[in-house]
Coordinates of C-alpha atoms and ligand atoms in Angstrom, one line a residue:
X1 CA 12.2 12.0 9.9
X2 CA 12.3 9.0 12.4
X3 CA 15.1 9.3 14.3
X4 CA 18.0 6.6 13.1
X5 CA 16.0 6.6 10.2
X6 CA 17.0 3.3 8.6
X7 CA 18.6 2.5 5.1
X8 CA 18.3 -1.5 3.3
X9 CA 22.4 -1.3 2.9
X10 CA 21.2 -4.0 0.8
X11 CA 20.1 -1.4 -1.8
X12 CA 22.1 0.5 -4.1
X13 CA 19.2 2.9 -4.1
X14 CA 19.9 6.0 -2.1
X15 CA 16.3 7.8 -2.3
X16 CA 15.8 7.3 1.3
X17 CA 15.3 8.9 4.8
X18 CA 18.4 10.9 4.8
X19 CA 17.1 13.7 7.6
X20 CA 16.3 16.3 4.7
X21 CA 13.5 15.0 3.1
X22 CA 10.0 16.0 4.0
X23 CA 8.3 12.5 4.7
X24 CA 5.2 11.6 2.0
X25 CA 3.4 10.3 4.3
X26 CA 3.2 10.9 8.0
X27 CA 1.2 10.0 10.9
X28 CA 0.9 11.6 13.9
X29 CA -1.0 10.5 17.6
X30 CA -3.4 7.9 15.1
X31 CA -6.1 6.4 16.8
X32 CA -9.3 5.0 15.8
X33 CA -12.0 3.2 17.5
X34 CA -14.8 1.4 16.5
X35 CA -17.1 1.6 19.1
X36 CA -15.5 0.3 22.3
X37 CA -13.0 -1.5 19.8
X38 CA -9.8 0.3 20.2
X39 CA -7.9 -0.7 17.3
X40 CA -5.3 1.5 16.7
X41 CA -4.2 3.2 20.0
X42 CA -1.3 6.0 19.1
X43 CA 0.7 5.3 15.8
X44 CA 3.3 7.6 14.6
X45 CA 5.0 6.6 11.5
X46 CA 6.6 9.0 8.4
X47 CA 7.6 7.5 4.9
X48 CA 9.8 9.6 2.8
X49 CA 9.5 9.8 -0.4
X50 CA 10.7 6.4 -2.2
X51 CA 10.8 4.7 0.9
X52 CA 8.8 1.4 0.7
X53 CA 7.7 0.1 4.2
X54 CA 6.1 -2.9 4.9
X55 CA 3.7 -3.6 7.3
X56 CA 3.9 -6.9 9.4
X57 CA 1.9 -8.5 12.1
X58 CA -0.7 -10.7 13.2
X59 CA -4.5 -10.6 12.0
X60 CA -6.8 -8.1 13.8
X61 CA -3.4 -5.8 15.0
X62 CA -4.9 -3.1 12.8
X63 CA -2.9 -3.1 9.6
X64 CA -6.2 -2.6 7.4
X65 CA -7.4 0.1 9.5
X66 CA -4.0 2.0 9.4
X67 CA -3.9 1.8 5.6
X68 CA -7.4 2.6 5.3
X69 CA -7.0 5.9 7.3
X70 CA -4.3 7.0 5.4
X71 CA -6.6 7.1 2.6
X72 CA -9.7 8.4 4.4
X73 CA -11.6 5.0 3.8
X74 CA -11.9 5.2 7.7
X75 CA -11.9 8.7 9.9
X76 CA -9.8 9.0 12.7
X77 CA -10.9 9.0 16.0
X78 CA -8.1 11.1 17.0
X79 CA -4.6 12.4 15.3
X80 CA -3.4 13.3 11.8
X81 CA -2.4 12.1 8.6
X82 CA -0.4 14.2 6.0
X83 CA 0.4 13.0 2.3
X84 CA 2.7 15.1 0.6
X85 CA 2.8 17.7 3.4
X86 CA -1.0 18.5 3.4
X87 CA -2.7 17.3 6.3
X88 CA -5.8 14.9 4.8
X89 CA -7.2 14.9 8.4
X90 CA -8.4 18.3 8.4
X91 CA -12.2 19.1 8.7
X92 CA -12.1 21.1 5.6
X93 CA -10.1 18.5 3.7
X94 CA -11.9 17.4 0.0
X95 CA -11.7 13.7 0.3
X96 CA -11.7 12.9 -3.1
X97 CA -9.0 15.1 -3.6
X98 CA -6.9 13.5 -1.2
X99 CA -8.2 9.4 -2.6
X100 CA -6.8 10.6 -5.9
X101 CA -3.2 11.4 -4.7
X102 CA -3.2 7.5 -3.4
X103 CA -3.4 4.4 -5.2
X104 CA -4.8 1.5 -2.9
X105 CA -4.9 -2.2 -3.7
X106 CA -6.8 -4.2 -2.1
X107 CA -6.9 -8.2 -1.5
X108 CA -10.0 -8.3 -3.5
X109 CA -8.9 -6.8 -7.0
X110 CA -12.9 -5.2 -7.1
X111 CA -12.4 -5.6 -11.1
X112 CA -15.8 -4.3 -13.0
X113 CA -16.4 -7.9 -14.4
X114 CA -18.9 -5.8 -17.1
X115 CA -15.9 -4.3 -18.6
X116 CA -12.6 -4.9 -20.3
X117 CA -9.5 -4.2 -19.0
X118 CA -8.5 -1.4 -20.9
X119 CA -12.2 0.1 -19.7
X120 CA -11.3 -0.6 -16.4
X121 CA -8.5 1.4 -16.7
X122 CA -10.1 4.0 -18.6
X123 CA -13.2 5.0 -16.5
X124 CA -12.0 6.3 -13.3
X125 CA -9.6 8.3 -15.5
X126 CA -12.6 9.9 -17.2
X127 CA -14.9 9.8 -14.7
X128 CA -12.6 11.1 -11.5
X129 CA -9.8 13.1 -13.8
X130 CA -12.1 14.1 -16.7
X131 CA -9.6 12.8 -19.3
X132 CA -10.8 12.7 -22.3
X133 CA -11.1 9.1 -24.3
X134 CA -7.5 8.9 -26.6
X135 CA -5.7 10.6 -23.5
X136 CA -7.1 7.8 -20.8
X137 CA -6.6 5.1 -23.2
X138 CA -2.8 6.3 -24.0
X139 CA -2.1 6.5 -20.6
X140 CA -4.3 3.1 -20.0
X141 CA -1.6 1.5 -22.5
X142 CA 1.3 2.6 -20.7
X143 CA 0.3 1.0 -17.2
X144 CA -0.9 -2.3 -19.2
X145 CA 2.7 -2.6 -20.4
X146 CA 4.1 -1.4 -16.7
X147 CA 2.3 -5.0 -15.9
X148 CA 3.3 -7.0 -18.4
X149 CA -0.3 -7.2 -19.3
X150 CA -0.8 -5.6 -22.7
X151 CA -2.0 -8.2 -24.8
X152 CA -5.0 -8.9 -22.5
X153 CA -6.5 -5.1 -23.2
X154 CA -9.1 -6.2 -25.1
X155 CA -10.2 -9.0 -22.3
X156 CA -12.7 -9.5 -19.2
X157 CA -11.5 -9.9 -15.9
X158 CA -13.4 -13.5 -16.1
X159 CA -11.2 -14.6 -18.2
X160 CA -7.9 -13.6 -16.4
X161 CA -6.0 -15.4 -13.5
X162 CA -6.1 -14.2 -10.1
X163 CA -2.8 -12.8 -10.8
X164 CA -3.4 -11.0 -13.9
X165 CA -6.6 -9.7 -12.3
X166 CA -4.4 -8.4 -9.4
X167 CA -2.0 -6.9 -12.2
X168 CA -4.8 -5.5 -13.8
X169 CA -6.1 -3.4 -10.7
X170 CA -2.2 -2.3 -9.9
X171 CA -2.4 -1.2 -13.7
X172 CA -5.5 0.8 -13.0
X173 CA -4.1 2.5 -10.0
X174 CA -1.0 3.4 -11.5
X175 CA -2.9 5.4 -14.4
X176 CA -4.3 7.9 -11.9
X177 CA -0.9 8.6 -11.4
X178 CA -0.4 8.6 -7.4
X179 CA 1.8 9.9 -5.1
X180 CA 1.9 7.2 -3.1
X181 CA 0.6 3.6 -3.2
X182 CA -1.2 1.4 -0.8
X183 CA -1.3 -2.1 -1.0
X184 CA -3.2 -4.6 1.4
X185 CA -2.2 -7.6 1.2
X186 CA -2.6 -8.1 -2.2
X187 CA -1.4 -11.1 -3.0
X188 CA -3.3 -12.6 -0.3
X189 CA -6.3 -14.0 -2.5
X190 CA -3.9 -16.2 -5.0
X191 CA -3.1 -19.4 -5.3
X192 CA 0.8 -19.7 -4.9
X193 CA 2.1 -20.0 -8.3
X194 CA 0.4 -16.6 -9.4
X195 CA 1.8 -14.5 -6.3
X196 CA 5.2 -14.1 -7.8
X197 CA 4.1 -12.1 -10.9
X198 CA 2.5 -9.8 -8.6
X199 CA 5.1 -9.4 -6.5
X200 CA 7.4 -8.6 -9.9
X201 CA 5.7 -5.8 -10.5
X202 CA 5.6 -4.2 -7.0
X203 CA 9.5 -4.9 -7.0
X204 CA 9.5 -2.5 -10.1
X205 CA 7.4 0.0 -8.8
X206 CA 9.6 0.2 -5.5
X207 CA 12.8 0.0 -8.1
X208 CA 11.0 3.0 -9.9
X209 CA 10.8 5.2 -6.8
X210 CA 6.9 4.6 -5.8
X211 CA 6.7 5.6 -2.4
X212 CA 4.8 2.5 -1.3
X213 CA 3.2 1.2 2.0
X214 CA 2.6 -2.2 2.0
X215 CA 0.6 -4.6 4.4
X216 CA 2.2 -8.2 3.4
X217 CA 2.8 -11.5 5.0
X218 CA 5.1 -12.1 2.4
X219 CA 8.6 -11.9 4.3
X220 CA 10.6 -13.2 1.4
X221 CA 9.6 -9.4 -0.5
X222 CA 9.9 -7.3 2.9
X223 CA 13.4 -8.8 3.4
X224 CA 14.3 -8.3 -0.3
X225 CA 12.1 -5.3 -1.1
X226 CA 11.6 -2.9 2.4
X227 CA 13.2 -0.2 3.0
X228 CA 11.7 -0.6 6.6
X229 CA 9.6 -3.5 8.6
X230 CA 7.2 -2.2 10.8
X231 CA 5.9 -4.7 13.0
X232 CA 2.2 -4.3 14.6
X233 CA 0.4 -5.9 17.4
X234 CA -2.9 -4.8 19.5
X235 CA -3.2 -1.7 17.9
X236 CA 0.5 -0.4 18.3
X237 CA 3.9 -0.1 16.2
X238 CA 5.7 -2.8 18.7
X239 CA 9.1 -2.5 16.7
X240 CA 10.3 -1.4 13.5
X241 CA 13.6 -1.3 11.2
X242 CA 15.0 -2.5 8.8
X243 CA 14.1 -6.5 7.5
X244 CA 17.4 -7.5 8.4
X245 CA 16.6 -5.5 12.1
X246 CA 13.2 -6.9 12.5
X247 CA 12.8 -10.1 10.5
X248 CA 16.5 -11.0 11.0
X249 CA 17.1 -10.1 14.5
X250 CA 13.6 -9.3 16.4
X251 CA 13.8 -7.5 19.7
X252 CA 10.6 -8.2 20.8
X253 CA 8.8 -11.7 22.1
X254 CA 5.3 -11.1 20.0
X255 CA 7.4 -9.9 17.1
X256 CA 9.5 -13.3 17.2
X257 CA 6.2 -15.3 18.3
X258 CA 4.9 -13.9 15.3
X259 CA 7.7 -14.9 13.0
X260 CA 7.6 -18.2 14.1
X261 CA 4.5 -18.5 12.4
X262 CA 4.6 -17.2 9.2
X263 CA 8.4 -17.9 8.4
Ligands
ADP301 P1 -5.8 -6.4 10.4 O1 -5.7 -5.5 9.3 O2 -4.6 -6.4 11.1 O3 -6.5 -7.9 9.8 P2 -8.2 -4.8 11.1 O4 -7.3 -3.3 10.7 O5 -8.9 -5.2 9.3 O6 -6.6 -5.6 11.3 O7 -9.2 -4.9 12.2 C1 -8.5 -4.7 13.3 C2 -9.9 -5.2 14.4 O8 -10.7 -3.5 13.8 C3 -10.6 -5.9 14.2 O9 -11.1 -6.3 15.8 C4 -11.7 -6.1 13.5 O10 -12.8 -6.6 14.0 C5 -11.6 -4.2 13.6 N1 -12.3 -3.9 13.0 C6 -12.1 -3.1 11.2 N2 -12.7 -2.6 10.4 C7 -13.9 -2.4 11.1 C8 -15.0 -2.0 10.9 N3 -15.6 -1.2 9.9 N4 -16.5 -1.9 11.7 C9 -16.0 -2.7 13.1 N5 -14.7 -2.6 13.5 C10 -14.1 -3.1 12.6
MG302 MG1 -5.7 -6.4 7.2

């Protein structure tokens, strides 16, 4: 594990990095370039089972690219990524099998507009996992209940608020039974009054022990929910630590400058 791997002492939940558990996500020497643009310049990161890591940093620093390399939406230029102990960057890997283990939630919810909420949850279960209709419907119902939207099962996305649509997107990802969840600015497209409901669902997932990697500008969420905060700039991790360390007492000018603009 990461030396001195931090545990947020304000949280009673001690499932975290204790130096024994195998990391759930491990990134080693990750580089990613687009042409001449070196976007990731050597990222090393370990996330323990059940750990919640918030990734913060200025626009263009490579946060989305890092997440996208973890679930192979981008192919790293160099380096390795392991999920649950198996190397997902191995040349022989089954990319679809990897993606099944990793749930991803984007800023844009990407729901199918012509399908009901339930159908949005059942279709990928049936297509990707081969579940039968009844089982997929049962799992859809359970996960809609988890995000507090049982009453919207028959609704179409266009009739829902942005916050409700994002909660459906989270439920859709959860219905696939992922080992880890990646969130890329899940509340950035929402009206301010709708952000809280989505963050509440993410907080519940964290409390349930889900391993989560969350790119966010929501510093209150990071402070209260993250076990660890990672600050990225220019394609490197500039500093990381507990929320109190990184947000409350940043050590680097670049972190201080960033925080002065978002806090
Ligand atoms: P962040 O999420 O921190 O804002 P990104 O990872 O989205 O940063 O982008 C970092 C850099 O990578 C930017 O300069 C962006 O233009 C570039 N980039 C990201 N995705 C692509 C792509 N598919 N093709 C070319 N350049 C890209
Ligand atoms: Mg981004």
